[in-house]
Amino acid sequence: MVILSNFRFSDVSHSVKLPKMKFYKTLIICLLFLSSSLSIYAQKGHDLWLQYAEITGDNLKNTYLDEIQSVTFSSQSETTGKAQEELQIAWRSFFGQELAVNTTLQNKALWLATEKELPKPLQQQLKTDFAHINEEGFLIKKLQFKGKAIMLISAKKEIGLLYGTFRFLKELQLHQPIEKIAITDSPKIQKRVLNHWDNLDRTVERGYAGFSIWDWHLLPELIKPEYIDYARANASVGINGTVLTNVNANSLVLSPQYIEKVQALADVFRPYGIQVYLTARFSSPVETGDLETADPLDPEVRKWWKNKADEIYQSIPDFGGFLVKANSEGQPGPNNYGRTHVDGANMMAEALAPHNGIVMWRAFVYSEDDPEDRAKQAYSEFVPFDGQFAENVLIQVKNGPIDFQPREPFHPIFGAMPDTPLMMEFQITQEYLGFSSHLVYLPKMFQETLETDTYTAGKNSTVAKVIDGSLSHKKLTGMAGVANIGNESNWTGHPFGQANWYGFGRLAWNPYLDSRTIAEDWLKMTFSTDEEFVRTVSDMMLQSRESVVKYMTPLGLHHIMATGHHYGPGPWVSNLSRPEWNPVYYHKADSLGVGFDRTTSGSDALSQYANPIQQEYENPETTPEEFLLWFHHLPWDYQMKNGKTLWFNMSSTYQEGVEEVQKMIQTWQGMKKFVDEQRFQKVSMLLQIQLKEARWWRDACLSYFKQFSKMELPENVPQPEHNLDYYKSLKFPFAPGIRPSWN
Ligand code: GCV
């Protein structure tokens, strides 16, 4: 896109020799046409939900322009400068004009002022509003001040003014009548962080949208405009932190050479209220060659981390802290020295504490040497440490106990560590949900986890309450999302992948939001405010998550994806060195039935949940059917609630999933008039890939499981296109997102 927009007619015409002029003229005209149309369309994708589409309705446009005739800033900071820039970007795009900036407040002005900058009487008048917001919150209010009609955006801090500005602009994007714009809002979670699994060579682990957006080689000198757009997009939904590097960490990022590069990014993000964090490889003191051990109780090691933290803070005074994957999937950690997670996390916490930095210590641990059900291991390892972590440690827990599956029950750690701040980790990148070629609206899934009752402190102890700290009065709170962003011109590959980034941000700000509202807002800002379009496409988005569960892992099946890259089905895989990496470990299909018995007669993972979950799920008849095979091993002819067999239900659910994708295709075709050609075509083509892959999933899984069930497919389910050997033979050595060493 950048190349095309820099393309100049004169550059080409001079280099063309006369005899070939006609041919080249045609070529150039074609190229120009292509370049202009491509850059317009690519721009739409690049602009995400900040399209600021022209406001055309005369009434609406005139009211907005009449009510807001200028803007006045009481504070002049880098952050309010960004608010000003954003207002101008929006005004030009909405109305084709600049918004006048006045130093003195005029009638019909937008006024940005922090609480302290407001005149005393106004502070007094708004006392109750200010009492309701926190340090990052804001209020937007229409009021009369000294005979002037004012639209006030106020906050305790400058960052609140920027968030308020983005919210105000969102209201305009949603075509909200100006008299209805009255908002008081604050984030309910403190650390709202993207986790980039980006490597220093710019590959992205589980990344499906191209290479990393961080151009390490050219940093710190080259600051790409994309970095600013990234910051704008994040700030617009309230994301206030970014972990730049992969949790499978490289200690090089802690070297002075890289700290300088990180500093350059931190400088770009700071005015947008975004802190940078790094992943810290536990063995760094050894790998840098400085020490012979990384034992967290060794005084030299502790000093090493302290010095490292001091060094980073010298360059980046608002550095956020470290994210650590320790003793997990081959990463080094305190266990290597006979020490515990508490020893490791607290050592780093001690180094960061004087600078107000935090440690996000991951609870994603399981071991090949532990014969225990993998779903139980993290709980068994972490819950006994409840209350022992330092104050500036957040334990980062994945939403479910296995690994970002299309559907998992909530992680039993939520609610089980009342004396430890727990941070949610969602995966926005679709490692197990069709990569960036499947349209799957994830906020629906995130909401499902957040609103689930853990019952750990009686009824209504939802996961959201654990995360926002309200269940057990936590001071430090957080939510992380593994980013789905890459250097694709539209950031996420699939145009609908943007909704997952957007939705993550909205839920991190307020984990009680309804995913339908989020989808509707996103559609209006990204595509069109047309009612028919928004209703139809939001229905499709909300259904999409259930569809992927149906055609990949219905009824509680899980982790039956192909090896390594996790692309496509692989329920037959049984030859991997670690038992819990093999799909057969999870479905346990045999002639007697299918599913993982996690009740008292099996692994007893259920005992990690509170009652009534334990009691209800102990019995297959009272277990929600979407989790049936997660908790039970049942005969193929087990009778389900609809009176049909398990095999019948499994097969028809796979088929339903495929049919739902067909329906999505039809729905999308009907939306052509609302969407620009480029995005319309891209989504259409991707939906065809999704359909092909949904059929592949259905056919491969049913062919495989049929060997055990020995039962016929229901009439409405077509016979698989190929035999099982064919599906088993498929290999994808170059599927994206894979760690080279796992290939
Ligand atoms: C970054 C899963 C993924 C890995 C990922 C790991 C984690 O196992 O497949 O790629 O590693 O989760 O979350 O640490």
mmCIF file of N, CA and C in Angstrom, residues 48-49 194-198 204-213 230 234 239 426-431 435-436 438 440 442-443 446 481-488 490-504 522:
data_model
loop_
_atom_site.group_PDB
_atom_site.id
_atom_site.type_symbol
_atom_site.label_atom_id
_atom_site.label_comp_id
_atom_site.label_asym_id
_atom_site.label_seq_id
_atom_site.Cartn_x
_atom_site.Cartn_y
_atom_site.Cartn_z
ATOM 1 N N LEU A 48 -9.116 0.138 10.103
ATOM 2 C CA LEU A 48 -9.815 -0.618 11.145
ATOM 3 C C LEU A 48 -11.183 -0.010 11.444
ATOM 4 N N TRP A 49 -11.455 0.174 12.747
ATOM 5 C CA TRP A 49 -12.758 0.728 13.150
ATOM 6 C C TRP A 49 -12.696 2.247 13.262
ATOM 7 N N LEU A 194 -2.036 -6.331 25.119
ATOM 8 C CA LEU A 194 -1.858 -7.273 24.015
ATOM 9 C C LEU A 194 -0.566 -8.038 24.236
ATOM 10 N N ASN A 195 -0.596 -9.317 23.979
ATOM 11 C CA ASN A 195 0.628 -10.139 24.022
ATOM 12 C C ASN A 195 0.979 -10.500 22.587
ATOM 13 N N HIS A 196 2.101 -9.969 22.111
ATOM 14 C CA HIS A 196 2.546 -10.341 20.763
ATOM 15 C C HIS A 196 3.465 -11.545 20.896
ATOM 16 N N TRP A 197 3.183 -12.586 20.159
ATOM 17 C CA TRP A 197 4.094 -13.722 20.150
ATOM 18 C C TRP A 197 5.058 -13.528 18.978
ATOM 19 N N ASP A 198 5.661 -12.350 18.937
ATOM 20 C CA ASP A 198 6.508 -11.957 17.815
ATOM 21 C C ASP A 198 7.979 -12.232 18.143
ATOM 22 N N VAL A 204 6.067 -14.727 13.491
ATOM 23 C CA VAL A 204 5.126 -14.612 14.610
ATOM 24 C C VAL A 204 4.607 -15.999 14.945
ATOM 25 N N GLU A 205 4.889 -16.450 16.158
ATOM 26 C CA GLU A 205 4.369 -17.760 16.552
ATOM 27 C C GLU A 205 2.853 -17.671 16.609
ATOM 28 N N ARG A 206 2.216 -18.582 15.925
ATOM 29 C CA ARG A 206 0.741 -18.622 15.813
ATOM 30 C C ARG A 206 0.200 -17.339 15.197
ATOM 31 N N GLY A 207 1.003 -16.742 14.318
ATOM 32 C CA GLY A 207 0.572 -15.521 13.636
ATOM 33 C C GLY A 207 0.124 -15.855 12.219
ATOM 34 N N TYR A 208 -1.004 -15.334 11.829
ATOM 35 C CA TYR A 208 -1.573 -15.664 10.516
ATOM 36 C C TYR A 208 -1.851 -14.418 9.694
ATOM 37 N N ALA A 209 -1.191 -13.332 10.041
ATOM 38 C CA ALA A 209 -1.426 -12.078 9.321
ATOM 39 C C ALA A 209 -0.103 -11.485 8.866
ATOM 40 N N GLY A 210 0.773 -12.359 8.390
ATOM 41 C CA GLY A 210 2.053 -11.879 7.884
ATOM 42 C C GLY A 210 3.121 -11.880 8.963
ATOM 43 N N PHE A 211 4.113 -11.031 8.735
ATOM 44 C CA PHE A 211 5.233 -10.952 9.673
ATOM 45 C C PHE A 211 4.938 -9.938 10.776
ATOM 46 N N SER A 212 5.832 -9.901 11.741
ATOM 47 C CA SER A 212 5.666 -8.974 12.861
ATOM 48 C C SER A 212 5.640 -7.524 12.379
ATOM 49 N N ILE A 213 4.817 -6.720 13.041
ATOM 50 C CA ILE A 213 4.821 -5.305 12.660
ATOM 51 C C ILE A 213 6.076 -4.596 13.193
ATOM 52 N N TYR A 230 -1.156 1.815 15.053
ATOM 53 C CA TYR A 230 -1.352 0.739 16.037
ATOM 54 C C TYR A 230 -1.722 1.347 17.395
ATOM 55 N N ASN A 234 -5.304 0.951 19.425
ATOM 56 C CA ASN A 234 -5.364 0.399 20.773
ATOM 57 C C ASN A 234 -5.959 1.394 21.761
ATOM 58 N N ILE A 239 -6.860 -0.157 25.233
ATOM 59 C CA ILE A 239 -5.740 -1.069 25.518
ATOM 60 C C ILE A 239 -4.572 -0.214 25.992
ATOM 61 N N PHE A 426 -6.628 -14.445 27.047
ATOM 62 C CA PHE A 426 -7.402 -14.931 25.907
ATOM 63 C C PHE A 426 -6.474 -14.998 24.706
ATOM 64 N N GLN A 427 -6.846 -15.831 23.730
ATOM 65 C CA GLN A 427 -6.060 -15.848 22.495
ATOM 66 C C GLN A 427 -6.892 -15.210 21.382
ATOM 67 N N ILE A 428 -6.407 -14.092 20.873
ATOM 68 C CA ILE A 428 -7.138 -13.427 19.795
ATOM 69 C C ILE A 428 -6.747 -14.053 18.456
ATOM 70 N N THR A 429 -5.482 -14.433 18.355
ATOM 71 C CA THR A 429 -5.069 -15.117 17.127
ATOM 72 C C THR A 429 -5.716 -16.506 17.139
ATOM 73 N N GLN A 430 -6.127 -16.971 15.952
ATOM 74 C CA GLN A 430 -6.977 -18.165 15.914
ATOM 75 C C GLN A 430 -6.186 -19.446 15.684
ATOM 76 N N GLU A 431 -5.288 -19.741 16.640
ATOM 77 C CA GLU A 431 -4.445 -20.929 16.497
ATOM 78 C C GLU A 431 -5.270 -22.197 16.291
ATOM 79 N N PHE A 435 -7.268 -20.368 11.950
ATOM 80 C CA PHE A 435 -6.308 -19.335 11.538
ATOM 81 C C PHE A 435 -7.068 -18.066 11.123
ATOM 82 N N SER A 436 -6.427 -17.274 10.223
ATOM 83 C CA SER A 436 -7.140 -16.047 9.857
ATOM 84 C C SER A 436 -7.967 -16.257 8.597
ATOM 85 N N HIS A 438 -10.830 -18.305 8.837
ATOM 86 C CA HIS A 438 -12.209 -18.577 9.261
ATOM 87 C C HIS A 438 -12.796 -17.356 9.961
ATOM 88 N N VAL A 440 -14.628 -16.170 12.663
ATOM 89 C CA VAL A 440 -15.095 -16.589 13.986
ATOM 90 C C VAL A 440 -15.042 -15.367 14.891
ATOM 91 N N LEU A 442 -14.787 -13.895 18.158
ATOM 92 C CA LEU A 442 -14.354 -14.422 19.453
ATOM 93 C C LEU A 442 -14.969 -13.764 20.698
ATOM 94 N N PRO A 443 -15.342 -12.472 20.664
ATOM 95 C CA PRO A 443 -15.908 -11.904 21.888
ATOM 96 C C PRO A 443 -17.082 -12.714 22.447
ATOM 97 N N PHE A 446 -15.318 -15.170 24.519
ATOM 98 C CA PHE A 446 -14.740 -14.528 25.705
ATOM 99 C C PHE A 446 -15.850 -14.254 26.727
ATOM 100 N N GLY A 481 -4.495 -10.406 25.789
ATOM 101 C CA GLY A 481 -4.996 -11.056 24.583
ATOM 102 C C GLY A 481 -3.824 -11.325 23.660
ATOM 103 N N VAL A 482 -3.661 -12.582 23.231
ATOM 104 C CA VAL A 482 -2.567 -12.902 22.312
ATOM 105 C C VAL A 482 -2.945 -12.333 20.937
ATOM 106 N N ALA A 483 -2.138 -11.387 20.481
ATOM 107 C CA ALA A 483 -2.509 -10.560 19.330
ATOM 108 C C ALA A 483 -2.641 -11.351 18.031
ATOM 109 N N ASN A 484 -3.536 -10.886 17.173
ATOM 110 C CA ASN A 484 -3.716 -11.489 15.838
ATOM 111 C C ASN A 484 -3.236 -10.528 14.752
ATOM 112 N N ILE A 485 -2.256 -9.703 15.126
ATOM 113 C CA ILE A 485 -1.839 -8.619 14.242
ATOM 114 C C ILE A 485 -0.527 -8.945 13.534
ATOM 115 N N GLY A 486 -0.461 -8.594 12.254
ATOM 116 C CA GLY A 486 0.779 -8.761 11.517
ATOM 117 C C GLY A 486 0.900 -7.653 10.486
ATOM 118 N N ASN A 487 1.876 -7.778 9.588
ATOM 119 C CA ASN A 487 2.077 -6.679 8.644
ATOM 120 C C ASN A 487 1.209 -6.770 7.380
ATOM 121 N N GLU A 488 0.169 -7.561 7.400
ATOM 122 C CA GLU A 488 -0.842 -7.537 6.327
ATOM 123 C C GLU A 488 -1.424 -6.129 6.271
ATOM 124 N N ASN A 490 -4.278 -5.029 6.127
ATOM 125 C CA ASN A 490 -5.440 -4.785 7.001
ATOM 126 C C ASN A 490 -5.198 -5.279 8.427
ATOM 127 N N TRP A 491 -3.972 -5.535 8.780
ATOM 128 C CA TRP A 491 -3.495 -5.903 10.114
ATOM 129 C C TRP A 491 -3.768 -7.351 10.521
ATOM 130 N N THR A 492 -4.942 -7.893 10.180
ATOM 131 C CA THR A 492 -5.341 -9.181 10.756
ATOM 132 C C THR A 492 -5.594 -10.262 9.710
ATOM 133 N N GLY A 493 -5.348 -9.979 8.446
ATOM 134 C CA GLY A 493 -5.637 -10.975 7.403
ATOM 135 C C GLY A 493 -7.124 -10.992 7.100
ATOM 136 N N HIS A 494 -7.892 -11.690 7.892
ATOM 137 C CA HIS A 494 -9.344 -11.703 7.690
ATOM 138 C C HIS A 494 -9.919 -10.364 8.139
ATOM 139 N N PRO A 495 -10.721 -9.729 7.275
ATOM 140 C CA PRO A 495 -11.280 -8.448 7.707
ATOM 141 C C PRO A 495 -12.066 -8.560 9.021
ATOM 142 N N PHE A 496 -12.680 -9.717 9.254
ATOM 143 C CA PHE A 496 -13.434 -9.868 10.507
ATOM 144 C C PHE A 496 -12.537 -10.173 11.701
ATOM 145 N N GLY A 497 -11.261 -10.470 11.444
ATOM 146 C CA GLY A 497 -10.316 -10.649 12.551
ATOM 147 C C GLY A 497 -10.162 -9.352 13.335
ATOM 148 N N GLN A 498 -10.390 -8.241 12.655
ATOM 149 C CA GLN A 498 -10.282 -6.938 13.339
ATOM 150 C C GLN A 498 -11.290 -6.834 14.478
ATOM 151 N N ALA A 499 -12.442 -7.476 14.290
ATOM 152 C CA ALA A 499 -13.492 -7.417 15.327
ATOM 153 C C ALA A 499 -13.019 -8.111 16.599
ATOM 154 N N ASN A 500 -12.118 -9.081 16.444
ATOM 155 C CA ASN A 500 -11.642 -9.815 17.620
ATOM 156 C C ASN A 500 -10.642 -8.984 18.424
ATOM 157 N N TRP A 501 -9.825 -8.236 17.710
ATOM 158 C CA TRP A 501 -8.904 -7.291 18.376
ATOM 159 C C TRP A 501 -9.741 -6.213 19.082
ATOM 160 N N TYR A 502 -10.673 -5.642 18.325
ATOM 161 C CA TYR A 502 -11.537 -4.596 18.871
ATOM 162 C C TYR A 502 -12.306 -5.116 20.099
ATOM 163 N N GLY A 503 -12.910 -6.279 19.937
ATOM 164 C CA GLY A 503 -13.749 -6.835 21.004
ATOM 165 C C GLY A 503 -12.945 -7.166 22.245
ATOM 166 N N PHE A 504 -11.703 -7.639 22.027
ATOM 167 C CA PHE A 504 -10.849 -7.909 23.193
ATOM 168 C C PHE A 504 -10.660 -6.616 23.992
ATOM 169 N N TRP A 522 -18.829 -2.377 16.231
ATOM 170 C CA TRP A 522 -17.713 -2.601 15.300
ATOM 171 C C TRP A 522 -18.183 -2.535 13.846
#
